Short mmCIF file of N, CA and C in Angstrom, two decimals:
data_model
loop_
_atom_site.label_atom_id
_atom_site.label_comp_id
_atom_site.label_asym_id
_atom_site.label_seq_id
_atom_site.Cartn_x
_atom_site.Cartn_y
_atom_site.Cartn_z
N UNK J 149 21.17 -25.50 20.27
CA UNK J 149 20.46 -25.58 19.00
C UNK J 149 19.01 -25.11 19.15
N UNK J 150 18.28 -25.36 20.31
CA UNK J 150 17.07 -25.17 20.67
C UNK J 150 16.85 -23.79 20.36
N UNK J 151 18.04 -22.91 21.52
CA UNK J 151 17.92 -21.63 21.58
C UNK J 151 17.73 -20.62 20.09
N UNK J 152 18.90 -21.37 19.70
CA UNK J 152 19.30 -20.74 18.10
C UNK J 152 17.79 -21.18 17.10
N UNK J 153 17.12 -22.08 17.13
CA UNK J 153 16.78 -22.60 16.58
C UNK J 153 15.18 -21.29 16.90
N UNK J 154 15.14 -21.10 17.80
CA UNK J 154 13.96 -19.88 18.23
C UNK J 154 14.22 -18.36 18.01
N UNK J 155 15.20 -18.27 18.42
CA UNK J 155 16.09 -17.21 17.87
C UNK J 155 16.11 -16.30 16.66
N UNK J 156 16.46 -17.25 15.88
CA UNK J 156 16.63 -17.03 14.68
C UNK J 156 15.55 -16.91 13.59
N UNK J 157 14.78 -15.96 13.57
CA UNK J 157 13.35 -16.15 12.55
C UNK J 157 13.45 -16.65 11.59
N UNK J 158 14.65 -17.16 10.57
CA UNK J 158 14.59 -18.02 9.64
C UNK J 158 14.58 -19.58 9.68
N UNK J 159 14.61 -19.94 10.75
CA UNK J 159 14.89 -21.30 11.03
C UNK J 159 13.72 -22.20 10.89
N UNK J 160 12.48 -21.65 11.29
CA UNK J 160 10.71 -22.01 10.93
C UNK J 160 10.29 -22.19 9.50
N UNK J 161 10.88 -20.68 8.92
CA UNK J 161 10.74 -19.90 7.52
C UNK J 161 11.37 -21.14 6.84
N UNK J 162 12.70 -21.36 6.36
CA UNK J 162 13.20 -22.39 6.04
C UNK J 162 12.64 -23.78 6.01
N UNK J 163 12.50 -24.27 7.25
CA UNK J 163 11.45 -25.53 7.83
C UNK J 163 10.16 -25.65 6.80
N UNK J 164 9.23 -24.88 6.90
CA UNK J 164 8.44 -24.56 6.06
C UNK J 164 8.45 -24.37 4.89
N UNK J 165 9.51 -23.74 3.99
CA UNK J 165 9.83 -24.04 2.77
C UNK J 165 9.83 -25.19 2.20
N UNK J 166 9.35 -25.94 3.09
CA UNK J 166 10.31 -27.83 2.60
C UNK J 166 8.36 -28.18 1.98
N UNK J 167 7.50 -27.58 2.45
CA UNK J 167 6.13 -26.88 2.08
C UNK J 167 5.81 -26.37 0.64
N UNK J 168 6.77 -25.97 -0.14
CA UNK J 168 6.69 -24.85 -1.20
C UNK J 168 6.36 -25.95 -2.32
N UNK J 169 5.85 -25.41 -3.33
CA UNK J 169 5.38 -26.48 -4.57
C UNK J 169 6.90 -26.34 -5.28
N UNK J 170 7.81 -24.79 -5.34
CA UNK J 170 8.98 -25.07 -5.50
C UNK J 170 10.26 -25.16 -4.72
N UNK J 171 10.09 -25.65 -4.18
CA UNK J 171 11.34 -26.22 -2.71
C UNK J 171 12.15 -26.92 -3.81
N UNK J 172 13.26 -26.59 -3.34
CA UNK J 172 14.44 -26.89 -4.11
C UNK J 172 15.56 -26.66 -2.56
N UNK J 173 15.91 -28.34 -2.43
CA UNK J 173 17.23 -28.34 -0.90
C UNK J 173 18.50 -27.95 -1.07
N UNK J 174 18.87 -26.46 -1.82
CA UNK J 174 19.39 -25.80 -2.12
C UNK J 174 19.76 -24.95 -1.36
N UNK J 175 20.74 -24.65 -0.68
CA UNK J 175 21.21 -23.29 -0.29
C UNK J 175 21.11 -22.22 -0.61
N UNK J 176 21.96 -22.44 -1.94
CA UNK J 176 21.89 -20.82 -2.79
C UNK J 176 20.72 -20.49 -3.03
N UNK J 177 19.64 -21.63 -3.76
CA UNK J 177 18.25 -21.22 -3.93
C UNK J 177 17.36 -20.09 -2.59
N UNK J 178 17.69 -21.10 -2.08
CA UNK J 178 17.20 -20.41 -0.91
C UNK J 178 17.32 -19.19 -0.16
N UNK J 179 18.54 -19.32 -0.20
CA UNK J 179 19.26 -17.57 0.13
C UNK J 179 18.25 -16.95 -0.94
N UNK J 180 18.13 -16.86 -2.19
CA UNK J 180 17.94 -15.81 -3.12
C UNK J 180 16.03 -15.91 -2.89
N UNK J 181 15.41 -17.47 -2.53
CA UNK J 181 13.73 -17.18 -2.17
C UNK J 181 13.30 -16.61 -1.41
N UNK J 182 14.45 -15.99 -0.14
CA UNK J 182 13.34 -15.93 1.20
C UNK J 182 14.13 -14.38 1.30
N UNK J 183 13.37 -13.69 1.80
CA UNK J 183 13.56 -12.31 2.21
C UNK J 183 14.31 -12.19 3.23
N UNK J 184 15.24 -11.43 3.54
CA UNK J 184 15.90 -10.82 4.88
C UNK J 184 17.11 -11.09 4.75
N UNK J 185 17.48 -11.27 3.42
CA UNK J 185 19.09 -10.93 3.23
C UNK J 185 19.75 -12.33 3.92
N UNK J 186 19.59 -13.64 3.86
CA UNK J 186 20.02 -14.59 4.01
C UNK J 186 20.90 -15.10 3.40
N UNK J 187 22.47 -15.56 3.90
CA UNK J 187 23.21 -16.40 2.88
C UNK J 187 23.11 -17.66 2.93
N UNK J 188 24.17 -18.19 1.60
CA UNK J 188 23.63 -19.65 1.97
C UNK J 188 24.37 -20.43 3.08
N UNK J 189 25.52 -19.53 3.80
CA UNK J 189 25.70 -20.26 4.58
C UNK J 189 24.80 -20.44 5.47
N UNK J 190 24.05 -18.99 5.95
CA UNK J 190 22.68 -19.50 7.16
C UNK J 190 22.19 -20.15 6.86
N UNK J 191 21.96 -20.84 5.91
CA UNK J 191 20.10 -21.48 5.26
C UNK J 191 21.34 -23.17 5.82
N UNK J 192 22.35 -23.41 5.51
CA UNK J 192 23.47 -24.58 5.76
C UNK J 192 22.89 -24.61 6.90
N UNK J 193 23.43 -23.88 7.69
CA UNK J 193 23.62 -24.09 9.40
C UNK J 193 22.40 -24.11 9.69
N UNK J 194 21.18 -23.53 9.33
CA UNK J 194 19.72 -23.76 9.80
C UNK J 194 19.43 -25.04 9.51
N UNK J 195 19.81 -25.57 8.38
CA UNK J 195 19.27 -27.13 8.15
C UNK J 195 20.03 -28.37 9.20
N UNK J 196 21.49 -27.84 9.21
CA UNK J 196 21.90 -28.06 10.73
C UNK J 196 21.31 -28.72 11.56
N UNK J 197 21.21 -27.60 12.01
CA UNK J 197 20.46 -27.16 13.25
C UNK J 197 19.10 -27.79 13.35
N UNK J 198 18.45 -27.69 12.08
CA UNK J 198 17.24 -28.84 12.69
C UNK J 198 17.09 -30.20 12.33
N UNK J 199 18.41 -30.53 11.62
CA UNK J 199 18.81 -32.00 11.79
C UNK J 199 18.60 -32.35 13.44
N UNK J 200 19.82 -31.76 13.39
CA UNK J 200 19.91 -32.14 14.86
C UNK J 200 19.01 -31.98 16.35
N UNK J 201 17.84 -30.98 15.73
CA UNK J 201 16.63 -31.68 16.62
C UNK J 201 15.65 -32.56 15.78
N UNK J 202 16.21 -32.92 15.00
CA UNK J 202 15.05 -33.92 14.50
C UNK J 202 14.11 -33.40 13.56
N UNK J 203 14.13 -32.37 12.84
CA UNK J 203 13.01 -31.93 12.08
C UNK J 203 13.50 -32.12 10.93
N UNK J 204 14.66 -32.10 10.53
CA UNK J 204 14.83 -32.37 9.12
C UNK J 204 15.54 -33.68 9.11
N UNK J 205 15.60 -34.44 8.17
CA UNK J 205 16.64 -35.41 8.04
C UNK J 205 17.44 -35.81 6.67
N UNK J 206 18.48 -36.74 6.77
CA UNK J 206 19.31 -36.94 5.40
C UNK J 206 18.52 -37.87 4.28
N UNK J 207 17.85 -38.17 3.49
CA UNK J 207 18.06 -39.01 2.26
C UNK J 207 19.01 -38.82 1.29
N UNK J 208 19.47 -40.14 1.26
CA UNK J 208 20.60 -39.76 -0.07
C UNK J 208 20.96 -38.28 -0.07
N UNK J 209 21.78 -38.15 0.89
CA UNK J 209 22.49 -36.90 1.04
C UNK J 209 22.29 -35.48 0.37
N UNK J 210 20.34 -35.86 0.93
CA UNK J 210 19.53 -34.59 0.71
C UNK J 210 18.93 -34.54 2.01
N UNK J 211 18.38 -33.13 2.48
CA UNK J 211 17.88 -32.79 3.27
C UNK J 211 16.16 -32.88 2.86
N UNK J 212 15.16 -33.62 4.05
CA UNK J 212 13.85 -34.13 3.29
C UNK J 212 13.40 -33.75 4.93
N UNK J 213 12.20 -32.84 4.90
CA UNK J 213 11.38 -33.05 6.68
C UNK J 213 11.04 -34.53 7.09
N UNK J 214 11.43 -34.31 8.60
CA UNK J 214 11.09 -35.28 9.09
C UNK J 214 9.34 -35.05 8.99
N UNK J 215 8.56 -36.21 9.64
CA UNK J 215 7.49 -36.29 10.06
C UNK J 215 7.08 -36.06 11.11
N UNK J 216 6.16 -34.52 11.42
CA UNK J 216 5.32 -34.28 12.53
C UNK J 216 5.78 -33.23 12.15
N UNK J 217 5.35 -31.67 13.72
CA UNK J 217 5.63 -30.69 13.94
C UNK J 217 6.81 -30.69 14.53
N UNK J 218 6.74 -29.53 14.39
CA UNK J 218 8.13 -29.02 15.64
C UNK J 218 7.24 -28.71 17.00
N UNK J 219 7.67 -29.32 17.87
CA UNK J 219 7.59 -29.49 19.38
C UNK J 219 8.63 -29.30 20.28
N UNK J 220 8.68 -28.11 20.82
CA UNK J 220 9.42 -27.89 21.79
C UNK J 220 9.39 -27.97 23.01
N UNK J 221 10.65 -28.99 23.83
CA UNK J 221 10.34 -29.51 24.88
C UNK J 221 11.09 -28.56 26.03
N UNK J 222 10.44 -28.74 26.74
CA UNK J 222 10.18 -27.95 28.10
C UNK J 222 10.24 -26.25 28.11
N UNK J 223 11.17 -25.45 29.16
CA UNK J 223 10.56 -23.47 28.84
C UNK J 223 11.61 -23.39 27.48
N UNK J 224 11.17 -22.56 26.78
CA UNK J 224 12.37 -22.06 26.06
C UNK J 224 12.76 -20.59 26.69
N UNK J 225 13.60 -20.60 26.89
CA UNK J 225 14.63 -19.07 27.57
C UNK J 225 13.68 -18.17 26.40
N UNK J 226 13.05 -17.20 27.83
CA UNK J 226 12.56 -15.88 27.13
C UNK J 226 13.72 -15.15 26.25
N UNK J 227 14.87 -14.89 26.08
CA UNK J 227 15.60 -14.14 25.54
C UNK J 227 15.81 -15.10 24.07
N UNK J 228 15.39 -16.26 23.58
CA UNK J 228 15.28 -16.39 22.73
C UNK J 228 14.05 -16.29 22.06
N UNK J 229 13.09 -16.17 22.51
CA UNK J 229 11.63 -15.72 22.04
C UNK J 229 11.84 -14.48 21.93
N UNK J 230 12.39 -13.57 22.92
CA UNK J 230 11.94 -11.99 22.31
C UNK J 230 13.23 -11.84 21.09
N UNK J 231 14.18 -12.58 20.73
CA UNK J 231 15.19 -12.14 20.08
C UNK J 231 14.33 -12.72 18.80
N UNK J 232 13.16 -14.02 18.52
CA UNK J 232 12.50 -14.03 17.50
C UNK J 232 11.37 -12.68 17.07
N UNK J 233 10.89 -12.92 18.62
CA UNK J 233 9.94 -11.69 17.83
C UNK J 233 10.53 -9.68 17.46
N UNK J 234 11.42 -9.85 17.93
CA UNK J 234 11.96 -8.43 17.87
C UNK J 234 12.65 -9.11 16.34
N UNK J 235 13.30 -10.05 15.46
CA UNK J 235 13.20 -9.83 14.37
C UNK J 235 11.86 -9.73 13.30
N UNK J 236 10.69 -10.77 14.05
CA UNK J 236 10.13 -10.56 13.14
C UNK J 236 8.61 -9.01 13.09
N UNK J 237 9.49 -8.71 13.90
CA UNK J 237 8.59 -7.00 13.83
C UNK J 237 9.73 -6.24 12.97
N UNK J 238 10.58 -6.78 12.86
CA UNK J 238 11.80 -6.46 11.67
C UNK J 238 11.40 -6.66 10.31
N UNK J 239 11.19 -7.91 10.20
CA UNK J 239 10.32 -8.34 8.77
C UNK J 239 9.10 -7.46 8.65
N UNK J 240 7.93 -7.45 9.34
CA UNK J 240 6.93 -6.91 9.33
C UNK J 240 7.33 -5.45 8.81
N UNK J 241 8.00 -4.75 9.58
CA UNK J 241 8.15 -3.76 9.18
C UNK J 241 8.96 -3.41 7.53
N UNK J 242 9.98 -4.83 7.51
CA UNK J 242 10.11 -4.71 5.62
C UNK J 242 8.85 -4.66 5.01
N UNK J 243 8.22 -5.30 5.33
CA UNK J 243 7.22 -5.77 5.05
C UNK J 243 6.14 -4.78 4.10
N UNK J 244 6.02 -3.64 5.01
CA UNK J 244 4.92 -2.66 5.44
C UNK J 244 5.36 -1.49 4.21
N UNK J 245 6.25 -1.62 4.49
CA UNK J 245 6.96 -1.06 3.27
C UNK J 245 7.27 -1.25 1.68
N UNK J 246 8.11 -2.83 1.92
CA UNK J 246 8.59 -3.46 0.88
C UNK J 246 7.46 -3.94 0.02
N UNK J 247 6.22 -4.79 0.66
CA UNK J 247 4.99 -4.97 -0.33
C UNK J 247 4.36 -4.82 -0.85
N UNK J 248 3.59 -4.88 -1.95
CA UNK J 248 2.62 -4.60 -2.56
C UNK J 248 1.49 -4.77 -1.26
N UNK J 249 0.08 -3.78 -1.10
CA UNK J 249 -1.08 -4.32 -0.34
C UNK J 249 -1.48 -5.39 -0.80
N UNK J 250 -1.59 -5.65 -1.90
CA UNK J 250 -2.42 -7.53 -2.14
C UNK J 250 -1.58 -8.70 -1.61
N UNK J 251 -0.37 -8.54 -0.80
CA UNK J 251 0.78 -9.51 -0.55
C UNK J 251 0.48 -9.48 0.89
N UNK J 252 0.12 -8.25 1.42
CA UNK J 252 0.09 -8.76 3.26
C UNK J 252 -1.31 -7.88 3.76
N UNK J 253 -1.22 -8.24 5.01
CA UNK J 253 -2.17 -7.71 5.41
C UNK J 253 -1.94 -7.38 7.31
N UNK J 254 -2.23 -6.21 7.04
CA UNK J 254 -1.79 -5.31 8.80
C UNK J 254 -3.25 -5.09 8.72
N UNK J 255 -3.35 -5.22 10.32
CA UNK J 255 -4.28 -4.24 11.03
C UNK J 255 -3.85 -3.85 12.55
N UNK J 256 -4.42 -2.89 12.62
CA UNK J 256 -4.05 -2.14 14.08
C UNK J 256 -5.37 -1.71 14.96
N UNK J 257 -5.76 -2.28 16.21
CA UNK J 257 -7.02 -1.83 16.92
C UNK J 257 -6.55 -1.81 18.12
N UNK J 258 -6.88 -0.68 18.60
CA UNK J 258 -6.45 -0.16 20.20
C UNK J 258 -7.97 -0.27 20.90
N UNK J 259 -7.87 -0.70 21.84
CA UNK J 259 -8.87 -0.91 22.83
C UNK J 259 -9.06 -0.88 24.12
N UNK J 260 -9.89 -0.77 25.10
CA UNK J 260 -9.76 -0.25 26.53
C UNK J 260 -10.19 -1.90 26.99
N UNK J 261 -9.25 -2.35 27.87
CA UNK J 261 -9.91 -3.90 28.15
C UNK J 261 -9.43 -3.72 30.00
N UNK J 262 -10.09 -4.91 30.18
CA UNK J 262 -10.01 -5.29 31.71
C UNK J 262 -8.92 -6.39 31.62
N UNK J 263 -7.83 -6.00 32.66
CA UNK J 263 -6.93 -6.97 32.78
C UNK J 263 -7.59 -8.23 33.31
N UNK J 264 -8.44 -8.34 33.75
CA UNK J 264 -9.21 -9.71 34.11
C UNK J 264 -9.54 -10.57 32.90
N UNK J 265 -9.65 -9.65 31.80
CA UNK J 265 -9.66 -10.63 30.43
C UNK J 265 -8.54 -10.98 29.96
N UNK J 266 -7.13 -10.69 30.28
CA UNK J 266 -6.31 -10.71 29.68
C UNK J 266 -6.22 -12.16 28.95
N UNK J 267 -6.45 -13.21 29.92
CA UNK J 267 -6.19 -14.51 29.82
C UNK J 267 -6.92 -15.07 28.60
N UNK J 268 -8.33 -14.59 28.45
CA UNK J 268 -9.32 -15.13 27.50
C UNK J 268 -9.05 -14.05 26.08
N UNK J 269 -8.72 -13.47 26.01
CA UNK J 269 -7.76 -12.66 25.08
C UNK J 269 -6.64 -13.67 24.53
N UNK J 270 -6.02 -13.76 25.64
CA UNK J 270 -4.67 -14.75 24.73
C UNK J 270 -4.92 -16.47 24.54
N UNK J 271 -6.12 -17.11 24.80
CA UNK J 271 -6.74 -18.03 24.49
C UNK J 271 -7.53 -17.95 23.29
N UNK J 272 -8.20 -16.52 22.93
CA UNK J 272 -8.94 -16.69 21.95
C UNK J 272 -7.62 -16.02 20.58
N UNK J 273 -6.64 -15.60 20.67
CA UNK J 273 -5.69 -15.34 19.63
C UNK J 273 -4.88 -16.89 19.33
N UNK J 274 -4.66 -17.42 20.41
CA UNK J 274 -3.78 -18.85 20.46
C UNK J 274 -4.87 -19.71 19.67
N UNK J 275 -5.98 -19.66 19.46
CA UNK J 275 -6.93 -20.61 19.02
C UNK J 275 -6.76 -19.73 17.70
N UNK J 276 -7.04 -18.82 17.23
CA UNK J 276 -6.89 -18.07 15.81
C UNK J 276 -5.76 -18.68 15.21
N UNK J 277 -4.26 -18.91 15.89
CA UNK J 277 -3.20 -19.39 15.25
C UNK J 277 -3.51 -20.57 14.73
N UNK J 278 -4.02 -21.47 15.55
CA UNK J 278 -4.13 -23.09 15.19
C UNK J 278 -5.21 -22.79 14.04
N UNK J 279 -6.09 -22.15 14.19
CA UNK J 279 -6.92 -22.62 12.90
C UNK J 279 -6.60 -21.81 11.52
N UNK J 280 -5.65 -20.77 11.60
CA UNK J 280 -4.32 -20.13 10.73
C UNK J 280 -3.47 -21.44 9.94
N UNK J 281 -3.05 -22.14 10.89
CA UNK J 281 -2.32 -23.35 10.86
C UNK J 281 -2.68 -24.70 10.22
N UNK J 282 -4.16 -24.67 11.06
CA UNK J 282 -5.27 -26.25 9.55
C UNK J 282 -5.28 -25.77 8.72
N UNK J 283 -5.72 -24.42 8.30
CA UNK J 283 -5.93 -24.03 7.14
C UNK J 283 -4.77 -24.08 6.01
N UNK J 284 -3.57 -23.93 6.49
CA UNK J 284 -2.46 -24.24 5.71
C UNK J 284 -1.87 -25.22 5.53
N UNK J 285 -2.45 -26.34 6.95
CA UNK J 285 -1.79 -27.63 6.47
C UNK J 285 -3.06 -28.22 5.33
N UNK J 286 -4.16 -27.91 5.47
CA UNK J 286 -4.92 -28.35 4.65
C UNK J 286 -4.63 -28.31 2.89
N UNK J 287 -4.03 -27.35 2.48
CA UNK J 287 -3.41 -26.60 1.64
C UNK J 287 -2.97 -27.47 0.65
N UNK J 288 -1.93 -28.16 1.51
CA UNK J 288 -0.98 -28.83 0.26
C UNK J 288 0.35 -28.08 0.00
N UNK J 289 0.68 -28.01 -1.08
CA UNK J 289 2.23 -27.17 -1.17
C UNK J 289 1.48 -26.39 -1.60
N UNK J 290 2.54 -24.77 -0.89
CA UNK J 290 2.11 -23.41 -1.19
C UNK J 290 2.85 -22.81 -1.94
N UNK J 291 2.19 -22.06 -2.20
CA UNK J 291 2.97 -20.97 -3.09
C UNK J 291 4.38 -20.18 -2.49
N UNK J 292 3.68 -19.65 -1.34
CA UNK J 292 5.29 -18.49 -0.63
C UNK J 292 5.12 -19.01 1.14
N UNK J 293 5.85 -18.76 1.58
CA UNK J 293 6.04 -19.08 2.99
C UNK J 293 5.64 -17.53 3.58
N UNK J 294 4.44 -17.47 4.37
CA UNK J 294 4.08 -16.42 4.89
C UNK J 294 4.49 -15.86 6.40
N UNK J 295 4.27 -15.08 6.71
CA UNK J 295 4.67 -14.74 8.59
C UNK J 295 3.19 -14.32 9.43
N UNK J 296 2.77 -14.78 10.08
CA UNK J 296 1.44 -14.49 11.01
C UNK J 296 2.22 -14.11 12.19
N UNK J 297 2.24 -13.03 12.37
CA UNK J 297 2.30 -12.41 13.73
C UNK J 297 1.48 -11.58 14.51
N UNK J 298 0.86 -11.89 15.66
CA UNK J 298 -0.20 -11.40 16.78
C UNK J 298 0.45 -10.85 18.41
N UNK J 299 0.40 -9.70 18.26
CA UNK J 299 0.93 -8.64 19.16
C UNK J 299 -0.64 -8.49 19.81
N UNK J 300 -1.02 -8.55 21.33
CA UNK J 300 -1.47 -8.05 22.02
C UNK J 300 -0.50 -7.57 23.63
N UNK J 301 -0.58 -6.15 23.69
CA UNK J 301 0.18 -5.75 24.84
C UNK J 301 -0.52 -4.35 25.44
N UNK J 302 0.33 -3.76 26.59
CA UNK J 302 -0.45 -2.41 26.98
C UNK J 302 -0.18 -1.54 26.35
N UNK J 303 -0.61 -0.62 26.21
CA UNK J 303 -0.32 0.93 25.80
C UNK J 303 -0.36 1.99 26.87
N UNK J 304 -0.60 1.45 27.60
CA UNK J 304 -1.02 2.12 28.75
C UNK J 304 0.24 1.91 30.10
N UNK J 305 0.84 2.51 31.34
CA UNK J 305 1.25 2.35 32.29
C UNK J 305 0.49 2.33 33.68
N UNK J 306 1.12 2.19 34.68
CA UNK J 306 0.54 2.49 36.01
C UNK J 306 1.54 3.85 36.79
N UNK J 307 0.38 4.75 36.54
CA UNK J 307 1.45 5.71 37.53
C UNK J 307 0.71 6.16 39.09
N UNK J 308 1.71 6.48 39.54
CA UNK J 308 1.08 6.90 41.01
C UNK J 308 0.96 8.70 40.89
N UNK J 309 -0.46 8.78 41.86
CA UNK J 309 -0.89 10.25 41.73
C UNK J 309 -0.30 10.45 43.05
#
């Protein structure tokens, strides 16, 4: 469930919906709110699925979030992280396309860095997320369930002369 549960870029998306000023614990609804061609059986089995780690739970045989974050305990298998982010450079790329500019926002900056920074690079993006993150829990219920994704990698190789 863990795996699937990382895996699967709708499984957060969903989670987060429970967020929306119109959340409705609907399947079908849901299939038809969220982008990427979802049925309602996935949106079923995603709620599933995070029953059973604990993030969602039953009232009166409705699905209601539990209380807290999602916390994942111990490594999660790289092949389910890159199978999230290789979809959601999938979305992005609907995205880039499919949106209006006032709906998202890309940027792209290439830069010459010292691998000695690498570390303080991915400390100062990991700190951008969290305060991405107050800012939305601060919020209240939102309007749409958004995607923040932060790609830093090489462009560059090592070749031998």
């Amino acid at each position: 469930s863990q795996f699937r549960l990382i895996s699967d870029w709708y499984c957060f998306a969903l989670l987060e919906s429970f967020s929306l000023k119109d959340f409705q614990a609907d399947p079908v609804y849901l299939a038809k709110r969220m982008r990427g061609g979802l049925t309602p059986t996935a949106v079923s089995d995603a709620f599933e699925r995070l029953g059973q780690l604990g993030l969602l739970k039953k009232v009166d045989e409705k699905w209601v979030r539990a209380k807290g974050n999602p916390i994942l305990v111990g490594e999660v298998p790289s092949l389910a992280v890159k199978n999230h982010h290789r979809q959601m450079l999938s979305r992005s790329r609907e995205a880039l396309f499919g949106q209006d500019i006032n709906e998202r926002e890309f940027r792209s900056t290439q830069l010459s860095f010292r691998r000695e920074n690498y570390a303080a690079v991915k400390e100062l993006i990991r700190g951008f997320h969290r305060s991405i993150q107050k800012l939305s829990e601060r919020e209240g219920k939102g309007d749409d369930v958004y995607a923040f994704n932060t790609q830093f990698f090489r462009l560059t190789k090592d070749i031998e002369l």
